[in-house]
């Protein structure tokens, strides 16, 4: 007799299954994700190496959509070219089928054992790697437990008219079955989750491979929706990889849909010859889709990249902004902190460039250079705001002590760099403007002193900036000592200027206020360099 509670048991099992799918992806990413992201950024030399790196990364994440979002960030940051990214994402399509292959083994009877074995390291081990490995095992236990609950509920409702009508619909309406696979994958944000439901039906002998194959095709197209949603607001060059992936998967799906009947017959013959279950054939069909995509499109990555670039040309009006920050990786703190560090380094390079222009301005008194300095200051202000917002969002994640400390360091360094830019723009450019408007010139000795302190201050700034990438504490101590030395030098130069005033030199009298203020601001910049060093030493 039909019991309405069986429906809720099936829905509860589905909820547990979907949570397990999401949890296994997150746990695998925690286990090996950050290192693989680093490998992608460094070892993409050839088409095949890109392909196998994509495969390895997707095996770790079990989500080709998540890999695409990483690639969006890498393309925006110019760490990958579009053809390289296409090879990575084709490999990722194959790697992401592993979960479905594992589910097809029907390990539901071991579900609670996996939950128990995963729980032990999660609860009692202190090693982060071991705990993450436990989370992976625990997550697979949840997946199989959810499937077992669904199967048990299907045992009670498989004779219902609604179930038979649904299965008949899948068999009789292949196009709408494809659409259903597309929509469910978009809803669950995972093709493995959508196909897992079909596998559960096949375990109960409710669906065959020919009826499920169009659903598999739709699910593979639908996996692109994660990328489309996650790339909202990204730059055009980053979104191209999503459109290219959608194009490749759609073309592959159309070809396989046209030849679905002979393909189903071949799979049926293969299943009988090898004694494969319908569930195993469905899992192999999912892998087959990715293999066909590889055969068709891996040799064509460059032409496809050209086509997509022509379809989505660069927007020349794109505004200045952060290059390396990708809010889609905030759930992976090591990767997010790496991106923030790169952006802070870029910000430091802009400040150093401003300093170069300031020194040139002092030498040449060219009014046109003032506008360029003001523009650079606005850009640095924007970067500081974006870095702070990014790290503020990151702080909402679960960070360990070291990650939290590094986040605080980067925020402080960004603030100090922005203060240096303000001094260069708002103070020193005003002195230059006065000199240009009134035709003032430093005395020969005064100019040499300003040039000397400017040059030494820039060396100290460059040393402070060089400390940031590797958090070099030894160099940070040298910056602090350098600052102490330059503070003493600034006092000597201050007294030297006062001595020239006492001698009544006309140039010294005309530029006295400018000269002393300039020395004071260079001294302030040196102090800010020491604050950057103290931040790297963890003293914030």
Short mmCIF file of C-alpha atoms in Angstrom, two decimals:
data_model
loop_
_atom_site.label_atom_id
_atom_site.label_comp_id
_atom_site.label_asym_id
_atom_site.label_seq_id
_atom_site.Cartn_x
_atom_site.Cartn_y
_atom_site.Cartn_z
CA UNK A 1 0.00 0.00 0.00
CA UNK A 2 1.23 3.44 -0.94
CA UNK A 3 2.37 5.51 2.02
CA UNK A 4 2.91 9.27 1.51
CA UNK A 5 5.83 9.08 3.96
CA UNK A 6 7.73 7.11 1.32
CA UNK A 7 7.84 10.28 -0.78
CA UNK A 8 9.46 12.19 2.08
CA UNK A 9 11.91 9.33 2.64
CA UNK A 10 12.92 9.64 -1.02
CA UNK A 11 13.25 13.43 -0.70
CA UNK A 12 15.27 13.06 2.50
CA UNK A 13 17.56 10.58 0.79
CA UNK A 14 17.90 13.00 -2.13
CA UNK A 15 18.83 15.85 0.22
CA UNK A 16 21.46 13.68 1.92
CA UNK A 17 22.79 12.56 -1.48
CA UNK A 18 23.06 16.15 -2.81
CA UNK A 19 24.76 17.32 0.37
CA UNK A 20 27.22 14.44 0.08
CA UNK A 21 28.02 15.41 -3.53
CA UNK A 22 28.70 19.02 -2.46
CA UNK A 23 30.65 17.92 0.61
CA UNK A 24 32.90 15.52 -1.31
CA UNK A 25 33.77 18.25 -3.83
CA UNK A 26 34.64 20.72 -1.06
CA UNK A 27 36.60 18.11 0.92
CA UNK A 28 38.62 17.03 -2.12
CA UNK A 29 39.39 20.67 -2.86
CA UNK A 30 40.59 21.20 0.72
CA UNK A 31 42.71 18.06 0.45
CA UNK A 32 44.57 18.90 -2.76
CA UNK A 33 42.96 21.94 -4.35
CA UNK A 34 45.41 24.74 -3.54
CA UNK A 35 48.46 22.81 -4.74
CA UNK A 36 46.75 21.80 -7.98
CA UNK A 37 45.71 25.39 -8.64
CA UNK A 38 49.36 26.36 -8.23
CA UNK A 39 50.39 23.60 -10.65
CA UNK A 40 47.88 24.83 -13.23
CA UNK A 41 49.28 28.34 -13.04
CA UNK A 42 52.89 27.13 -13.53
CA UNK A 43 53.01 23.93 -15.58
CA UNK A 44 50.71 24.57 -18.56
CA UNK A 45 53.34 24.22 -21.28
CA UNK A 46 51.68 22.07 -23.95
CA UNK A 47 48.22 21.05 -25.04
CA UNK A 48 48.54 17.56 -23.54
CA UNK A 49 50.03 18.79 -20.25
CA UNK A 50 47.12 21.24 -19.97
CA UNK A 51 44.67 18.41 -20.69
CA UNK A 52 46.10 16.08 -18.04
CA UNK A 53 46.35 18.90 -15.51
CA UNK A 54 42.66 19.61 -16.11
CA UNK A 55 41.90 15.93 -15.58
CA UNK A 56 43.89 15.85 -12.31
CA UNK A 57 42.28 19.03 -11.02
CA UNK A 58 38.75 17.81 -11.76
CA UNK A 59 39.53 14.49 -10.05
CA UNK A 60 40.40 16.58 -6.98
CA UNK A 61 37.38 18.89 -7.18
CA UNK A 62 34.88 16.50 -8.85
CA UNK A 63 33.31 19.53 -10.50
CA UNK A 64 34.19 20.73 -13.99
CA UNK A 65 32.19 23.88 -13.22
CA UNK A 66 34.49 24.68 -10.29
CA UNK A 67 37.52 24.20 -12.55
CA UNK A 68 36.02 26.60 -15.09
CA UNK A 69 35.63 29.27 -12.40
CA UNK A 70 39.31 28.85 -11.49
CA UNK A 71 40.22 29.23 -15.16
CA UNK A 72 38.18 32.44 -15.39
CA UNK A 73 40.38 33.93 -12.67
CA UNK A 74 43.59 32.67 -14.29
CA UNK A 75 42.65 34.09 -17.70
CA UNK A 76 41.72 37.43 -16.17
CA UNK A 77 45.12 37.47 -14.45
CA UNK A 78 46.90 36.54 -17.71
CA UNK A 79 48.24 33.32 -16.11
CA UNK A 80 46.74 31.22 -18.90
CA UNK A 81 45.95 31.83 -22.56
CA UNK A 82 42.50 30.86 -23.86
CA UNK A 83 43.79 27.85 -25.90
CA UNK A 84 45.61 26.54 -22.79
CA UNK A 85 42.49 27.01 -20.68
CA UNK A 86 40.40 25.15 -23.27
CA UNK A 87 42.73 22.14 -23.04
CA UNK A 88 42.47 22.25 -19.23
CA UNK A 89 38.68 22.37 -19.26
CA UNK A 90 38.41 19.50 -21.78
CA UNK A 91 40.54 17.38 -19.44
CA UNK A 92 38.43 18.53 -16.50
CA UNK A 93 35.32 17.21 -18.23
CA UNK A 94 36.77 13.71 -18.20
CA UNK A 95 38.14 13.96 -14.65
CA UNK A 96 34.79 15.04 -13.24
CA UNK A 97 33.18 11.73 -14.32
CA UNK A 98 35.02 9.77 -11.61
CA UNK A 99 32.33 10.37 -8.98
CA UNK A 100 29.63 8.88 -11.22
CA UNK A 101 31.87 5.85 -11.87
CA UNK A 102 32.29 5.35 -8.11
CA UNK A 103 28.56 5.73 -7.45
CA UNK A 104 27.83 3.08 -10.09
CA UNK A 105 29.64 0.48 -7.97
CA UNK A 106 26.55 0.47 -5.72
CA UNK A 107 28.36 0.55 -2.41
CA UNK A 108 25.18 1.44 -0.55
CA UNK A 109 25.52 -1.48 1.86
CA UNK A 110 28.83 0.03 3.07
CA UNK A 111 27.42 3.55 3.48
CA UNK A 112 27.41 3.63 7.28
CA UNK A 113 30.85 1.97 7.41
CA UNK A 114 32.23 4.80 5.23
CA UNK A 115 30.53 7.37 7.46
CA UNK A 116 32.15 5.80 10.54
CA UNK A 117 35.60 5.46 8.93
CA UNK A 118 35.46 9.07 7.77
CA UNK A 119 34.27 10.35 11.14
CA UNK A 120 37.26 8.93 13.06
CA UNK A 121 40.01 11.12 11.50
CA UNK A 122 37.65 14.11 11.38
CA UNK A 123 37.15 13.87 15.14
CA UNK A 124 40.38 12.49 16.56
CA UNK A 125 43.25 13.42 14.20
CA UNK A 126 45.02 16.79 14.39
CA UNK A 127 46.72 16.65 10.97
CA UNK A 128 44.81 18.85 8.51
CA UNK A 129 45.55 16.51 5.58
CA UNK A 130 44.30 13.46 7.51
CA UNK A 131 41.17 15.27 8.62
CA UNK A 132 40.44 16.34 5.03
CA UNK A 133 40.93 12.76 3.84
CA UNK A 134 38.43 11.70 6.49
CA UNK A 135 35.98 14.28 5.22
CA UNK A 136 36.24 12.77 1.71
CA UNK A 137 35.43 9.27 3.03
CA UNK A 138 32.63 10.67 5.21
CA UNK A 139 31.16 12.53 2.22
CA UNK A 140 31.10 9.38 0.07
CA UNK A 141 29.38 7.63 2.95
CA UNK A 142 26.67 10.31 2.89
CA UNK A 143 26.29 9.90 -0.88
CA UNK A 144 25.74 6.13 -0.63
CA UNK A 145 23.52 6.51 2.46
CA UNK A 146 21.33 8.99 0.56
CA UNK A 147 21.13 6.57 -2.37
CA UNK A 148 20.19 3.72 -0.03
CA UNK A 149 17.35 5.76 1.45
CA UNK A 150 16.10 6.62 -2.04
CA UNK A 151 16.31 3.00 -3.17
CA UNK A 152 14.39 1.80 -0.10
CA UNK A 153 11.67 4.36 -0.72
CA UNK A 154 11.55 3.41 -4.42
CA UNK A 155 10.93 -0.19 -3.37
CA UNK A 156 7.61 0.96 -1.90
CA UNK A 157 6.58 3.34 -4.68
CA UNK A 158 8.00 1.66 -7.81
CA UNK A 159 4.61 0.15 -8.61
CA UNK A 160 2.91 3.55 -8.46
CA UNK A 161 1.41 4.98 -11.64
CA UNK A 162 3.44 8.19 -11.34
CA UNK A 163 6.79 6.37 -11.38
CA UNK A 164 5.84 4.29 -14.41
CA UNK A 165 4.59 7.36 -16.26
CA UNK A 166 7.84 9.19 -15.50
CA UNK A 167 9.95 6.28 -16.80
CA UNK A 168 7.75 5.99 -19.90
CA UNK A 169 8.20 9.72 -20.48
CA UNK A 170 11.99 9.33 -20.37
CA UNK A 171 11.83 6.53 -22.92
CA UNK A 172 9.31 8.15 -25.27
CA UNK A 173 10.53 11.79 -25.21
CA UNK A 174 14.32 11.81 -25.68
CA UNK A 175 14.49 15.55 -26.46
CA UNK A 176 12.58 16.53 -23.33
CA UNK A 177 14.65 14.02 -21.35
CA UNK A 178 17.73 15.92 -22.52
CA UNK A 179 16.14 19.19 -21.39
CA UNK A 180 15.29 17.62 -18.02
CA UNK A 181 18.93 16.58 -17.54
CA UNK A 182 20.04 20.10 -18.40
CA UNK A 183 17.60 21.71 -15.93
CA UNK A 184 18.28 19.32 -13.03
CA UNK A 185 22.04 19.76 -13.43
CA UNK A 186 21.59 23.52 -13.37
CA UNK A 187 19.37 23.23 -10.29
CA UNK A 188 21.77 20.94 -8.40
CA UNK A 189 24.91 22.68 -9.76
CA UNK A 190 26.37 19.23 -10.42
CA UNK A 191 26.05 16.76 -13.30
CA UNK A 192 27.13 13.96 -10.92
CA UNK A 193 24.14 14.74 -8.67
CA UNK A 194 21.67 14.69 -11.57
CA UNK A 195 23.06 11.49 -13.07
CA UNK A 196 23.23 9.96 -9.58
CA UNK A 197 19.41 10.12 -9.43
CA UNK A 198 19.20 8.22 -12.73
CA UNK A 199 21.67 5.65 -11.37
CA UNK A 200 19.43 5.16 -8.33
CA UNK A 201 16.50 4.43 -10.67
CA UNK A 202 18.66 1.98 -12.63
CA UNK A 203 19.62 0.12 -9.44
CA UNK A 204 15.89 -0.62 -9.04
CA UNK A 205 15.64 -1.70 -12.70
CA UNK A 206 13.35 1.25 -13.40
CA UNK A 207 15.35 2.77 -16.27
CA UNK A 208 17.59 1.44 -19.05
CA UNK A 209 20.62 2.96 -20.76
CA UNK A 210 18.78 3.98 -23.98
CA UNK A 211 16.24 5.98 -21.94
CA UNK A 212 18.94 7.53 -19.74
CA UNK A 213 21.38 8.50 -22.53
CA UNK A 214 19.60 11.75 -23.57
CA UNK A 215 19.48 12.72 -19.89
CA UNK A 216 23.29 12.24 -19.73
CA UNK A 217 23.72 14.54 -22.74
CA UNK A 218 21.58 17.24 -21.14
CA UNK A 219 23.43 16.93 -17.83
CA UNK A 220 26.76 17.48 -19.57
CA UNK A 221 25.52 20.69 -21.19
CA UNK A 222 23.94 21.81 -17.91
CA UNK A 223 27.26 21.55 -16.07
CA UNK A 224 28.24 24.80 -17.85
CA UNK A 225 25.60 26.70 -15.88
CA UNK A 226 27.83 26.70 -12.78
CA UNK A 227 30.43 28.60 -14.78
CA UNK A 228 27.90 31.06 -16.22
CA UNK A 229 26.48 31.87 -12.79
CA UNK A 230 29.86 32.09 -11.09
CA UNK A 231 31.38 34.32 -13.79
CA UNK A 232 28.72 37.03 -13.52
CA UNK A 233 30.58 40.32 -13.32
CA UNK A 234 33.85 38.84 -14.64
CA UNK A 235 35.75 40.44 -17.49
CA UNK A 236 35.01 39.48 -21.09
CA UNK A 237 38.28 37.61 -21.60
CA UNK A 238 37.50 35.45 -18.55
CA UNK A 239 33.94 34.64 -19.64
CA UNK A 240 35.13 33.42 -23.05
CA UNK A 241 36.18 30.07 -21.56
CA UNK A 242 32.61 29.48 -20.32
CA UNK A 243 31.12 30.15 -23.76
CA UNK A 244 33.76 27.97 -25.43
CA UNK A 245 32.97 25.11 -23.04
CA UNK A 246 29.24 25.54 -23.65
CA UNK A 247 29.85 25.48 -27.43
CA UNK A 248 31.96 22.29 -27.28
CA UNK A 249 29.55 20.42 -25.01
CA UNK A 250 26.52 21.48 -27.04
CA UNK A 251 28.08 20.36 -30.35
CA UNK A 252 29.09 17.03 -28.81
CA UNK A 253 25.58 16.55 -27.36
CA UNK A 254 23.94 17.30 -30.73
CA UNK A 255 26.16 14.76 -32.53
CA UNK A 256 25.57 12.05 -29.93
CA UNK A 257 21.83 12.79 -29.78
CA UNK A 258 21.53 12.29 -33.54
CA UNK A 259 23.32 8.93 -33.29
CA UNK A 260 21.79 7.91 -29.96
CA UNK A 261 20.08 4.76 -31.30
CA UNK A 262 23.17 3.07 -32.80
CA UNK A 263 25.21 4.17 -29.77
CA UNK A 264 22.63 2.61 -27.43
CA UNK A 265 22.74 -0.62 -29.45
CA UNK A 266 26.55 -0.74 -29.24
CA UNK A 267 26.44 -0.12 -25.48
CA UNK A 268 23.81 -2.87 -25.15
CA UNK A 269 26.03 -5.36 -27.01
CA UNK A 270 29.01 -4.31 -24.88
CA UNK A 271 26.97 -4.71 -21.70
CA UNK A 272 25.85 -8.21 -22.58
CA UNK A 273 29.35 -9.27 -23.67
CA UNK A 274 31.02 -7.97 -20.49
CA UNK A 275 28.13 -8.59 -18.08
CA UNK A 276 27.77 -4.88 -17.23
CA UNK A 277 24.76 -3.59 -15.34
CA UNK A 278 22.57 -0.75 -16.64
CA UNK A 279 24.03 1.50 -13.91
CA UNK A 280 27.58 0.78 -15.13
CA UNK A 281 26.55 1.49 -18.73
CA UNK A 282 25.03 4.82 -17.66
CA UNK A 283 28.27 5.76 -15.88
CA UNK A 284 30.29 4.73 -18.92
CA UNK A 285 27.97 6.78 -21.12
CA UNK A 286 28.84 9.83 -19.01
CA UNK A 287 32.57 9.15 -19.50
CA UNK A 288 31.98 8.41 -23.19
CA UNK A 289 30.62 11.93 -23.67
CA UNK A 290 33.85 13.46 -22.34
CA UNK A 291 36.04 11.15 -24.44
CA UNK A 292 34.19 12.17 -27.62
CA UNK A 293 34.57 15.84 -26.65
CA UNK A 294 38.30 15.22 -26.27
CA UNK A 295 38.65 13.52 -29.65
CA UNK A 296 36.74 16.24 -31.48
CA UNK A 297 37.92 19.42 -29.81
CA UNK A 298 41.35 18.89 -28.21
CA UNK A 299 43.10 19.29 -31.61
CA UNK A 300 40.98 22.41 -32.31
CA UNK A 301 41.63 24.54 -29.21
CA UNK A 302 43.34 27.35 -31.13
CA UNK A 303 40.63 27.75 -33.82
CA UNK A 304 37.92 27.62 -31.14
CA UNK A 305 39.77 30.26 -29.11
CA UNK A 306 39.95 32.50 -32.19
CA UNK A 307 36.25 31.99 -32.88
CA UNK A 308 35.25 32.85 -29.31
CA UNK A 309 37.51 35.93 -29.25
CA UNK A 310 35.82 37.16 -32.43
CA UNK A 311 32.38 36.47 -30.98
CA UNK A 312 33.21 38.24 -27.71
CA UNK A 313 35.73 41.00 -28.49
CA UNK A 314 37.52 42.98 -25.81
CA UNK A 315 35.68 45.95 -24.38
CA UNK A 316 38.10 48.83 -24.66
CA UNK A 317 36.07 50.83 -22.20
CA UNK A 318 36.70 48.36 -19.37
CA UNK A 319 37.69 50.31 -16.30
CA UNK A 320 40.86 49.92 -14.28
CA UNK A 321 40.48 47.42 -11.46
CA UNK A 322 41.93 44.40 -9.71
CA UNK A 323 43.42 41.79 -12.03
CA UNK A 324 43.98 38.88 -9.68
CA UNK A 325 41.05 38.94 -7.24
CA UNK A 326 38.39 36.30 -7.92
CA UNK A 327 35.56 36.19 -5.37
CA UNK A 328 34.70 32.66 -6.55
CA UNK A 329 37.77 31.24 -4.77
CA UNK A 330 37.02 32.72 -1.34
CA UNK A 331 36.06 29.25 -0.09
CA UNK A 332 39.69 28.23 -0.67
CA UNK A 333 41.68 30.54 1.66
CA UNK A 334 45.21 29.60 0.43
CA UNK A 335 44.24 30.43 -3.14
CA UNK A 336 42.42 33.61 -2.13
CA UNK A 337 45.37 34.82 -0.04
CA UNK A 338 47.69 34.11 -2.97
CA UNK A 339 45.52 36.25 -5.22
CA UNK A 340 45.40 39.05 -2.66
CA UNK A 341 49.19 38.94 -2.30
CA UNK A 342 49.62 39.23 -6.08
CA UNK A 343 47.29 42.23 -6.11
CA UNK A 344 49.18 43.87 -3.24
CA UNK A 345 52.45 43.30 -5.14
CA UNK A 346 50.88 44.89 -8.21
CA UNK A 347 49.76 47.80 -6.05
CA UNK A 348 53.32 48.15 -4.76
CA UNK A 349 54.64 48.24 -8.33
CA UNK A 350 52.26 51.10 -9.10
CA UNK A 351 53.43 53.00 -6.00
CA UNK A 352 57.05 52.45 -7.04
CA UNK A 353 56.19 53.74 -10.52
CA UNK A 354 54.64 56.82 -8.89
CA UNK A 355 57.85 57.37 -6.95
CA UNK A 356 59.87 57.21 -10.18
CA UNK A 357 57.62 59.80 -11.75
CA UNK A 358 57.88 62.00 -8.65
CA UNK A 359 61.68 62.00 -8.91
CA UNK A 360 61.41 62.80 -12.61
CA UNK A 361 59.02 65.63 -11.80
CA UNK A 362 61.51 67.14 -9.33
CA UNK A 363 64.23 66.99 -11.98
CA UNK A 364 62.24 68.36 -14.92
CA UNK A 365 59.39 70.53 -13.54
CA UNK A 366 56.95 69.36 -16.24
CA UNK A 367 53.32 70.22 -15.48
CA UNK A 368 51.97 67.40 -17.68
CA UNK A 369 53.37 64.82 -15.27
CA UNK A 370 51.15 66.09 -12.44
CA UNK A 371 47.95 64.73 -14.03
CA UNK A 372 49.55 61.31 -14.51
CA UNK A 373 50.48 61.14 -10.82
CA UNK A 374 46.94 62.07 -9.78
CA UNK A 375 45.54 59.34 -12.06
CA UNK A 376 47.92 56.77 -10.56
CA UNK A 377 46.84 57.77 -7.05
CA UNK A 378 43.17 57.22 -7.97
CA UNK A 379 44.03 53.75 -9.32
CA UNK A 380 45.91 52.83 -6.13
CA UNK A 381 42.98 54.05 -4.00
CA UNK A 382 40.69 51.76 -6.00
CA UNK A 383 43.00 48.76 -5.59
CA UNK A 384 43.26 49.32 -1.85
CA UNK A 385 39.47 49.39 -1.56
CA UNK A 386 39.07 46.20 -3.62
CA UNK A 387 41.80 44.34 -1.72
CA UNK A 388 40.28 45.34 1.62
CA UNK A 389 36.79 44.28 0.49
CA UNK A 390 38.13 40.96 -0.82
CA UNK A 391 40.01 40.15 2.40
CA UNK A 392 37.06 41.29 4.50
CA UNK A 393 34.88 38.75 2.69
CA UNK A 394 37.60 36.13 3.14
CA UNK A 395 37.62 36.71 6.91
CA UNK A 396 34.08 35.27 7.03
CA UNK A 397 35.51 31.86 6.07
CA UNK A 398 37.05 29.44 8.54
CA UNK A 399 40.71 30.55 8.58
CA UNK A 400 43.47 28.94 10.57
CA UNK A 401 45.85 31.11 12.64
CA UNK A 402 48.44 31.51 9.88
CA UNK A 403 45.85 32.37 7.24
CA UNK A 404 44.22 34.92 9.52
CA UNK A 405 47.60 36.50 10.26
CA UNK A 406 48.49 36.71 6.57
CA UNK A 407 45.14 38.32 5.78
CA UNK A 408 45.74 41.00 8.45
CA UNK A 409 49.27 41.58 7.09
CA UNK A 410 48.01 42.12 3.54
CA UNK A 411 45.31 44.57 4.64
CA UNK A 412 47.88 46.59 6.59
CA UNK A 413 50.40 46.58 3.74
CA UNK A 414 47.72 47.76 1.30
CA UNK A 415 46.77 50.60 3.65
CA UNK A 416 50.41 51.70 4.06
CA UNK A 417 50.99 51.63 0.30
CA UNK A 418 47.89 53.76 -0.22
CA UNK A 419 49.23 56.27 2.34
CA UNK A 420 52.54 56.46 0.46
CA UNK A 421 50.63 57.13 -2.77
CA UNK A 422 48.68 59.89 -1.02
CA UNK A 423 51.89 61.56 0.12
CA UNK A 424 53.33 61.39 -3.39
CA UNK A 425 50.16 62.75 -4.96
CA UNK A 426 48.60 65.16 -2.50
CA UNK A 427 51.74 66.59 -0.86
CA UNK A 428 54.74 66.34 -3.15
CA UNK A 429 52.84 67.25 -6.32
CA UNK A 430 51.69 70.42 -4.57
CA UNK A 431 55.31 71.40 -3.95
CA UNK A 432 56.12 70.69 -7.60
CA UNK A 433 53.14 72.79 -8.71
CA UNK A 434 54.36 75.74 -6.64
CA UNK A 435 57.85 75.46 -8.08
CA UNK A 436 56.45 75.36 -11.61
CA UNK A 437 54.03 78.28 -11.10
CA UNK A 438 56.52 80.58 -9.32
CA UNK A 439 59.65 79.48 -11.15
CA UNK A 440 61.49 78.47 -7.99
CA UNK A 441 64.61 76.32 -8.17
CA UNK A 442 66.51 74.48 -5.47
CA UNK A 443 70.06 75.51 -4.77
CA UNK A 444 72.66 73.12 -6.16
CA UNK A 445 73.36 71.68 -2.71
CA UNK A 446 69.65 71.56 -1.84
CA UNK A 447 68.79 69.68 -5.05
CA UNK A 448 71.55 67.15 -4.41
CA UNK A 449 70.24 66.57 -0.88
CA UNK A 450 66.63 66.07 -2.06
CA UNK A 451 67.80 63.76 -4.84
CA UNK A 452 69.92 61.75 -2.40
CA UNK A 453 67.14 61.26 0.17
CA UNK A 454 64.62 60.46 -2.61
CA UNK A 455 66.93 57.84 -4.10
CA UNK A 456 67.66 56.21 -0.73
CA UNK A 457 63.97 56.28 0.20
CA UNK A 458 63.07 54.53 -3.05
CA UNK A 459 65.68 51.84 -2.34
CA UNK A 460 64.08 51.31 1.06
CA UNK A 461 60.63 51.14 -0.55
CA UNK A 462 61.82 48.59 -3.12
CA UNK A 463 63.35 46.45 -0.37
CA UNK A 464 60.05 46.59 1.54
CA UNK A 465 58.13 45.56 -1.60
CA UNK A 466 60.55 42.68 -2.23
CA UNK A 467 59.74 41.30 1.23
CA UNK A 468 56.04 40.81 0.39
CA UNK A 469 56.01 37.77 -1.97
CA UNK A 470 57.94 35.38 0.33
CA UNK A 471 57.23 37.25 3.60
CA UNK A 472 61.02 37.66 3.92
CA UNK A 473 61.58 38.47 7.59
CA UNK A 474 65.36 38.94 7.23
CA UNK A 475 64.89 41.62 4.58
CA UNK A 476 62.09 43.16 6.66
CA UNK A 477 64.57 43.70 9.50
CA UNK A 478 66.93 45.37 7.02
CA UNK A 479 64.11 47.73 5.98
CA UNK A 480 63.60 48.73 9.63
CA UNK A 481 67.32 49.37 10.08
CA UNK A 482 67.37 51.30 6.80
CA UNK A 483 64.51 53.46 8.03
CA UNK A 484 66.36 54.28 11.25
CA UNK A 485 69.43 55.29 9.22
CA UNK A 486 67.40 57.49 6.86
CA UNK A 487 65.62 59.22 9.74
CA UNK A 488 69.08 60.25 10.95
CA UNK A 489 70.02 61.35 7.43
CA UNK A 490 66.87 63.47 7.18
CA UNK A 491 67.87 65.31 10.38
CA UNK A 492 71.34 66.03 8.96
CA UNK A 493 69.86 67.37 5.72
CA UNK A 494 67.40 69.49 7.71
CA UNK A 495 70.30 71.11 9.60
CA UNK A 496 72.28 71.54 6.38
CA UNK A 497 69.38 73.49 4.84
CA UNK A 498 69.13 75.75 7.89
CA UNK A 499 72.84 76.52 7.56
CA UNK A 500 72.33 77.64 3.96
CA UNK A 501 69.47 79.86 5.09
CA UNK A 502 71.80 81.51 7.58
CA UNK A 503 74.20 82.22 4.72
CA UNK A 504 71.37 84.03 2.86
CA UNK A 505 71.34 81.92 -0.35
CA UNK A 506 68.45 83.22 -2.53
CA UNK A 507 67.42 79.76 -3.85
CA UNK A 508 67.33 78.37 -0.32
CA UNK A 509 65.17 81.27 0.89
CA UNK A 510 62.67 80.89 -2.01
CA UNK A 511 62.27 77.11 -1.65
CA UNK A 512 62.73 76.79 2.11
CA UNK A 513 59.20 75.69 2.94
CA UNK A 514 59.03 73.34 -0.06
CA UNK A 515 62.46 71.87 0.77
CA UNK A 516 61.70 71.17 4.43
CA UNK A 517 58.23 69.79 3.73
CA UNK A 518 59.65 67.53 1.03
CA UNK A 519 62.27 66.15 3.43
CA UNK A 520 59.56 65.61 6.03
CA UNK A 521 57.34 63.72 3.56
CA UNK A 522 60.23 61.52 2.42
CA UNK A 523 60.83 60.76 6.08
CA UNK A 524 57.13 59.82 6.44
CA UNK A 525 57.42 57.48 3.45
CA UNK A 526 60.40 55.79 5.09
CA UNK A 527 58.40 55.29 8.27
CA UNK A 528 55.58 53.71 6.21
CA UNK A 529 58.15 51.37 4.65
CA UNK A 530 59.07 50.26 8.17
CA UNK A 531 55.37 49.71 8.94
CA UNK A 532 55.21 47.36 5.92
CA UNK A 533 58.24 45.52 7.33
CA UNK A 534 56.63 45.28 10.77
CA UNK A 535 53.48 43.85 9.15
CA UNK A 536 55.58 41.13 7.47
CA UNK A 537 57.14 40.37 10.85
CA UNK A 538 53.63 39.92 12.25
CA UNK A 539 53.82 43.02 14.43
CA UNK A 540 50.54 44.71 13.50
#
